[in-house]
CSV table of C-alpha atoms and ligand atoms in Angstrom, one decimal:
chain,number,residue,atom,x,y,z
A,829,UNK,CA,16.6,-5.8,-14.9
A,830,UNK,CA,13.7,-4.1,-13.6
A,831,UNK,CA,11.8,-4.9,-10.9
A,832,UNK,CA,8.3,-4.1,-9.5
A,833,UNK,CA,7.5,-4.5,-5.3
A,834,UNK,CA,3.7,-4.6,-4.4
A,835,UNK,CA,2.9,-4.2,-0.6
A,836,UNK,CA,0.1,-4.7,1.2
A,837,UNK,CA,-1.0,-4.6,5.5
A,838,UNK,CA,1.4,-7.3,6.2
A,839,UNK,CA,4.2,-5.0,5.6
A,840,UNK,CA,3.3,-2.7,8.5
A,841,UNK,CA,2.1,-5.5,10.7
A,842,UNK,CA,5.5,-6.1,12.6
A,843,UNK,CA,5.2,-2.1,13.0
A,844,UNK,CA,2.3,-2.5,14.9
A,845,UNK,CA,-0.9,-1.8,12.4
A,846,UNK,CA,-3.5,-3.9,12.4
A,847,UNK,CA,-4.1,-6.3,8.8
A,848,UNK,CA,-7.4,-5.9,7.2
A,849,UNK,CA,-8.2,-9.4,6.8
A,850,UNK,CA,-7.0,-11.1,10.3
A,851,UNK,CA,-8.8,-12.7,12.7
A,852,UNK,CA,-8.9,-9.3,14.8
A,853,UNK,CA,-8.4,-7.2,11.5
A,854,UNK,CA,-10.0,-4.1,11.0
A,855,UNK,CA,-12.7,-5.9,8.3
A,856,UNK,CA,-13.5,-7.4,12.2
A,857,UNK,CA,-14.3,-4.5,14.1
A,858,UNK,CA,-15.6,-1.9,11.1
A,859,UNK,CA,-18.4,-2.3,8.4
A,860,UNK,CA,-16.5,-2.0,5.1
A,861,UNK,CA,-19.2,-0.4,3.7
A,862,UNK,CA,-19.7,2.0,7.0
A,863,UNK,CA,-16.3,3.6,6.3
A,864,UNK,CA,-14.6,2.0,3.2
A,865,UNK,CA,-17.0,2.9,1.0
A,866,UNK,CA,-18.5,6.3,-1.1
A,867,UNK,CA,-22.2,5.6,0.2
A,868,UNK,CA,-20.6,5.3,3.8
A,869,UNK,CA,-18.9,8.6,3.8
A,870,UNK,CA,-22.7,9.9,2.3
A,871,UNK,CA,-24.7,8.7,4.9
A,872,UNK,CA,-22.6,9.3,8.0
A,873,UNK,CA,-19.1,11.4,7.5
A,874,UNK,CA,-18.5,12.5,11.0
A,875,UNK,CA,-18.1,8.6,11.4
A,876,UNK,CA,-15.5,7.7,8.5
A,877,UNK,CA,-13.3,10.9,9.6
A,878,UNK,CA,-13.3,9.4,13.2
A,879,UNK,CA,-12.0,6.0,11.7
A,880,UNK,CA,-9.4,8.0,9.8
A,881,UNK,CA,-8.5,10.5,12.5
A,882,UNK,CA,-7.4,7.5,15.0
A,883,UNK,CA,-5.6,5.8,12.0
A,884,UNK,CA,-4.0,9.2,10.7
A,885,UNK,CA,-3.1,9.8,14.8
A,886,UNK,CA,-2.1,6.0,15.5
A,887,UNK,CA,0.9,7.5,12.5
A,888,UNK,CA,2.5,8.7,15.2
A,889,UNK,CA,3.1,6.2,17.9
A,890,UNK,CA,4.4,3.9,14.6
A,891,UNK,CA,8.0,3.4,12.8
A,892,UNK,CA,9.3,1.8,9.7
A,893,UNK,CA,10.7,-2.1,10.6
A,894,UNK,CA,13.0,-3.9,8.8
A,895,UNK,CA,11.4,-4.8,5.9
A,896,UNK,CA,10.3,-1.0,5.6
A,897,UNK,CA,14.1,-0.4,5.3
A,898,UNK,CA,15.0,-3.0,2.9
A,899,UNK,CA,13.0,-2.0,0.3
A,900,UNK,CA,14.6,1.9,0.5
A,901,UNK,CA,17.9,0.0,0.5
A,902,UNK,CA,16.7,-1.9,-2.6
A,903,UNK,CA,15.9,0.9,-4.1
A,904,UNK,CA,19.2,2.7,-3.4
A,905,UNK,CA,21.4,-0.5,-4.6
A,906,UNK,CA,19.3,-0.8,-7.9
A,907,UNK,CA,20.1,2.9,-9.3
A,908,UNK,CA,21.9,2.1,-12.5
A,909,UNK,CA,20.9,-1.1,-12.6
A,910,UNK,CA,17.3,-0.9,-13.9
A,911,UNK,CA,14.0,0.3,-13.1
A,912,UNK,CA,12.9,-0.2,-9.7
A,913,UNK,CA,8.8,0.9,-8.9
A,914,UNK,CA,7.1,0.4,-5.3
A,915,UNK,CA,3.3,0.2,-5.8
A,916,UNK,CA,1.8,0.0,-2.2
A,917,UNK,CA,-1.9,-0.4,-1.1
A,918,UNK,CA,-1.1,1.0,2.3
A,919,UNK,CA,-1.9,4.7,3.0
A,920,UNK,CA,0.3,4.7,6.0
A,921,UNK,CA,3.4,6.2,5.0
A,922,UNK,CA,5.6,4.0,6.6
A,923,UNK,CA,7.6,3.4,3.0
A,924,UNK,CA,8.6,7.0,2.7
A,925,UNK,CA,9.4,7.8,6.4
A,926,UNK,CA,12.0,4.4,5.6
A,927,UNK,CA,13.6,6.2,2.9
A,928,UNK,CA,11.5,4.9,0.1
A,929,UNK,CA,11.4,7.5,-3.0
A,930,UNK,CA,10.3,5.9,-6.2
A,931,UNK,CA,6.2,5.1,-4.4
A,932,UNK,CA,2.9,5.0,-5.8
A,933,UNK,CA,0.5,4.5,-3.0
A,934,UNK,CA,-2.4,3.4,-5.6
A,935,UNK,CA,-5.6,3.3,-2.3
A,936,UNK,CA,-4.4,6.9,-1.4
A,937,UNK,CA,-2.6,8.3,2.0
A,938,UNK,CA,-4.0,9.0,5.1
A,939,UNK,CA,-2.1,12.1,5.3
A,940,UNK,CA,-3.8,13.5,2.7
A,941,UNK,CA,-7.5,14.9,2.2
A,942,UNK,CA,-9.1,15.8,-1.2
A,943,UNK,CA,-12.1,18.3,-1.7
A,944,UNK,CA,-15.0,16.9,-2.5
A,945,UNK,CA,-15.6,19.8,-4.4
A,946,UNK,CA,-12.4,21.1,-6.4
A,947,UNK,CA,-10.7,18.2,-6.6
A,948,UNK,CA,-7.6,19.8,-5.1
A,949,UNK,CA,-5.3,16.9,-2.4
A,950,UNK,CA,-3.3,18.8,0.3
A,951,UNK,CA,-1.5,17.2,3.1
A,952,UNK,CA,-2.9,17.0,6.5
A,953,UNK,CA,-1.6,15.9,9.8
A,954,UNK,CA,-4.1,15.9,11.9
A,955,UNK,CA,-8.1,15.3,12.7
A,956,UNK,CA,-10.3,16.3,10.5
A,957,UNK,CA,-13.9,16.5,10.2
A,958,UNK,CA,-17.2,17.8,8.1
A,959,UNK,CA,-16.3,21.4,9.1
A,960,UNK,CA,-12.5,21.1,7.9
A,961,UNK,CA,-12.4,23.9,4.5
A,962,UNK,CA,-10.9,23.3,1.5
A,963,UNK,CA,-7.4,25.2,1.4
A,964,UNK,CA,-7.2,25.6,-2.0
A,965,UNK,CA,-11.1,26.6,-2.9
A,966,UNK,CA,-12.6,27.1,0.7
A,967,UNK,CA,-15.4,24.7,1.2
A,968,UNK,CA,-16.5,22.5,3.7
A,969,UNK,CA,-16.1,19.3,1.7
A,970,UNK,CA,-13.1,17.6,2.7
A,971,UNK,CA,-12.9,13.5,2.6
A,972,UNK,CA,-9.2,11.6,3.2
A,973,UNK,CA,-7.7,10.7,0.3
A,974,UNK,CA,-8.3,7.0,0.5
A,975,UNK,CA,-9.7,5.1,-2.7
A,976,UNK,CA,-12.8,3.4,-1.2
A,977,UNK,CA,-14.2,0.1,-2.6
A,978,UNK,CA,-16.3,0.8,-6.0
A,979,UNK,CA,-13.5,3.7,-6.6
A,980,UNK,CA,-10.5,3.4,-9.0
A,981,UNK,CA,-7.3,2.8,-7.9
A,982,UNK,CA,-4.9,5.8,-8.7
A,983,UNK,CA,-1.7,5.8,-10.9
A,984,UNK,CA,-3.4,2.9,-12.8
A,985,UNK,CA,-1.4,3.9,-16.4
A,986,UNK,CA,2.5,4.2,-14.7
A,987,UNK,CA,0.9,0.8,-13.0
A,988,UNK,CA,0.1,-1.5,-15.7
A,989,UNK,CA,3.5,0.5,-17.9
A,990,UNK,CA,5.4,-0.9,-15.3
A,991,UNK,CA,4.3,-4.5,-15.0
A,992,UNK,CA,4.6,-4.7,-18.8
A,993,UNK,CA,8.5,-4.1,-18.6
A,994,UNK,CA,9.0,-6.1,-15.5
A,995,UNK,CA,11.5,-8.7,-14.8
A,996,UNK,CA,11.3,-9.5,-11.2
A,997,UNK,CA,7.7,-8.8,-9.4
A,998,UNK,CA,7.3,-9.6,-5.5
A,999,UNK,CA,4.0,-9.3,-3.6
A,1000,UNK,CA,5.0,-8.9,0.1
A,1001,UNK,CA,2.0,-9.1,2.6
A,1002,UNK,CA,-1.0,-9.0,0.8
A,1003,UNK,CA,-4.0,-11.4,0.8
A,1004,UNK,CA,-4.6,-10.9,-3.1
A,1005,UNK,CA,-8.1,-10.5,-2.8
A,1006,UNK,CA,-8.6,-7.1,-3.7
A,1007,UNK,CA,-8.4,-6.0,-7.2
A,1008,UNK,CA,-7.3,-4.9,-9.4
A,1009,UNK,CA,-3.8,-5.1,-6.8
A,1010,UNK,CA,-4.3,-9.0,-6.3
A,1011,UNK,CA,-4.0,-9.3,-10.6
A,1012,UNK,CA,-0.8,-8.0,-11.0
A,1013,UNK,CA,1.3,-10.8,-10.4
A,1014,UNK,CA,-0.5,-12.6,-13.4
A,1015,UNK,CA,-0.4,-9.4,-15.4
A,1016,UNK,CA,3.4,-9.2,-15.0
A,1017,UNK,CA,3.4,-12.9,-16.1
A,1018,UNK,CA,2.2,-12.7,-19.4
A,1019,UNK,CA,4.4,-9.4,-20.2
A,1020,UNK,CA,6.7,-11.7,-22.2
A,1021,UNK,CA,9.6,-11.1,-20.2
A,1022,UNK,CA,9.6,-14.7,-18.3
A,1023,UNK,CA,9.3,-12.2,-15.2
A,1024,UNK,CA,10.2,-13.8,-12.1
A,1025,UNK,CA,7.4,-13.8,-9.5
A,1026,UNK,CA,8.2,-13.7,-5.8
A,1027,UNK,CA,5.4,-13.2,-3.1
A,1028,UNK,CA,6.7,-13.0,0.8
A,1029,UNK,CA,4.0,-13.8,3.3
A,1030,UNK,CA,3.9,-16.4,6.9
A,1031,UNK,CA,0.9,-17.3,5.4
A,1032,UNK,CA,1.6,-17.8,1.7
A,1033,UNK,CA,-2.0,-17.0,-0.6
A,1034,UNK,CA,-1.4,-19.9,-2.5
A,1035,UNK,CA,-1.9,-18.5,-5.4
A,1036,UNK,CA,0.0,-21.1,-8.3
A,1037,UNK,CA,1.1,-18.1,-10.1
A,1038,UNK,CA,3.8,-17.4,-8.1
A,1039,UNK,CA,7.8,-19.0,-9.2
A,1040,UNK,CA,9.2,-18.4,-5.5
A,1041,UNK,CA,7.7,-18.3,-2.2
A,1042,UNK,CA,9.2,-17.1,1.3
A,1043,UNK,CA,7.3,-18.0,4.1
A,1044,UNK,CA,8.1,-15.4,6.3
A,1045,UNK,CA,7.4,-12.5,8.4
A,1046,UNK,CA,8.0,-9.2,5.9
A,1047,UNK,CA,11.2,-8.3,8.4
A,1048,UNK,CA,12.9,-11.0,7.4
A,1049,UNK,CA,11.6,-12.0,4.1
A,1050,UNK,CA,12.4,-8.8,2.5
A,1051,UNK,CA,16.2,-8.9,3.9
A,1052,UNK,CA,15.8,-12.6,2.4
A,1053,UNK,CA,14.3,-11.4,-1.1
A,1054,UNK,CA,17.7,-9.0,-1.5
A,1055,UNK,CA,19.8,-11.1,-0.7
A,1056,UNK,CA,18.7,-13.6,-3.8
A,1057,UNK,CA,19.0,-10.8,-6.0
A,1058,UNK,CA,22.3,-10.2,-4.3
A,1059,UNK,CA,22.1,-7.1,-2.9
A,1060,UNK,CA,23.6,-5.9,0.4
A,1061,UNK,CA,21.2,-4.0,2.5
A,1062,UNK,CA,23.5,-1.6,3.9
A,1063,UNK,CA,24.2,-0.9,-0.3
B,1805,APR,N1,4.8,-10.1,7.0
B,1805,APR,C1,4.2,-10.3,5.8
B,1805,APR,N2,2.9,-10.5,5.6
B,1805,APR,C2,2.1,-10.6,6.7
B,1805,APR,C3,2.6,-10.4,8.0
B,1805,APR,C4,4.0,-10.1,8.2
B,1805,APR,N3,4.5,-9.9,9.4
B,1805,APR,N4,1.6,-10.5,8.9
B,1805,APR,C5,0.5,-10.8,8.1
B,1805,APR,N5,0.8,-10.8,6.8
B,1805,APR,C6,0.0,-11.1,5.6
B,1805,APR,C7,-1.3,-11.9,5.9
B,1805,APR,O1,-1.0,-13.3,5.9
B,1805,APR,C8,-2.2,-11.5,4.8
B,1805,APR,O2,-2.0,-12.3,3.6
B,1805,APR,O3,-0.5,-9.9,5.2
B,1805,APR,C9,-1.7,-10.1,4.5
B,1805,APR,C10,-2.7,-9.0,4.8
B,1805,APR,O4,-3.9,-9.1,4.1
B,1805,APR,P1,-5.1,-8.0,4.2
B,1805,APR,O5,-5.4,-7.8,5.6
B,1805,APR,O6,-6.1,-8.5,3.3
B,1805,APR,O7,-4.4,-6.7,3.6
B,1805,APR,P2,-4.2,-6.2,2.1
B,1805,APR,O8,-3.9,-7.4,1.2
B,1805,APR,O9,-3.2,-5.1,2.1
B,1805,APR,O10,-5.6,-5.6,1.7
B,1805,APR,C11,-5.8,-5.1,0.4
B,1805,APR,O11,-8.0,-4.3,1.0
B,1805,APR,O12,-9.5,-3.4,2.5
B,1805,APR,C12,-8.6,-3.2,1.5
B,1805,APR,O13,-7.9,-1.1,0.7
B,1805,APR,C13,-7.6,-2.1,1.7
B,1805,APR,O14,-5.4,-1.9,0.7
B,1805,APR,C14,-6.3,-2.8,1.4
B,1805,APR,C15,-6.7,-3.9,0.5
């Protein structure tokens, strides 16, 4: 049986960072298209590396929570027993400091930059800025590695390969309003593998597609999800 987890901000909101979408989200308090966006980064990039510094900083004063640590248990308990795949739309890294392995973040990390320029990611731990160079070709064109609204989503093949051959698919903290993330659970659907669709939020989308919905905070939805595919967390 293989199974497919999609994440979104919800999962790192009992960790302490802010949703996008909440009533003091950070949609509230930034211009999507001031620092989310290619044209932002354009007109003023001094600006979108400050709103990435403070995120890529706030890293530090954050830990993994409970429903963090599930999902690496999950993913421990299933070796053997089929495919397990975490897609994640967060670019905190949360997941992998939890023990997570088998990740795709598909909007990027904010530990990572890209050159504008080359191409080339590397990882990077603290501020950067306009003057930052490239290590791998030496110019001044570093932006983080975040996939900005207009851009495409990485690791879209392994994505959609995965949905196709998936049995169980769970959406935990996302408002499913960003594609093409928020069309997965209906992709999965039609994969003709009557593939059982779970989404774990305290404030469920409402979206029909969904076969089983737990109405909870991620930290103790996720230990909920395992435990009705019978698995022990401590696995
Ligand atoms: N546990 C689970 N879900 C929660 C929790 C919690 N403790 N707290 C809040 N949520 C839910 C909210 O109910 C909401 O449905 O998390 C969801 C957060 O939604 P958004 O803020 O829209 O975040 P997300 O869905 O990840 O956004 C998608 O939008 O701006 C872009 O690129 C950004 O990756 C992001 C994408």
């Amino acid at each position: 049986m293989n199974i497919v987890v999609l994440t979104g901000a919800g999962i790192s909101a009992e960790s302490g960072i802010s949703t996008f979408r909440a009533a003091d989200g950070l949609w509230e308090k930034h211009r999507i298209e001031d620092v989310a966006s290619p044209e932002g980064f354009l007109r003023d990039p001094s600006l979108v590396h400050d709103f990435y510094n403070r995120r890529r900083a706030q890293l530090h004063l954050v830990a993994p929570n409970p429903a963090h640590l599930a999902l690496a248990a999950l993913e421990r308990a299933w070796q053997g027993r089929g495919n397990f795949l975490l897609l994640t739309q967060n670019v905190d890294d949360l997941h992998e400091r939890a023990g997570s392995r088998v990740l795709l973040h598909m909007h990027g990390e904010l530990r990572k930059l890209v050159c504008a320029s080359c191409g080339e990611t590397c990882h990077w731990l603290d501020d950067a800025g306009v003057e930052t160079l490239c290590p791998a070709c030496g110019a001044a064109a570093m932006r983080p590695d975040i996939v900005w609204f207009g851009e495409i989503p990485y690791y879209m093949d392994e994505i959609v390969a995965a949905l196709d051959e998936a049995d169980v698919f769970c959406a935990i903290g996302t408002s499913g309003v960003v594609y093409p993330a928020a069309g997965f659970a209906a992709e999965a659907r039609r994969n003709g593998r009557n593939c059982l669709l779970y989404e774990i939020n305290p404030t469920p989308t409402g979206g029909h597609v969904f076969d089983h919905v737990i109405a909870a905070p991620a930290s103790q939805g996720v230990p909920e999800f395992l435990r009705r595919l019978g698995v022990e967390e401590a696995a």
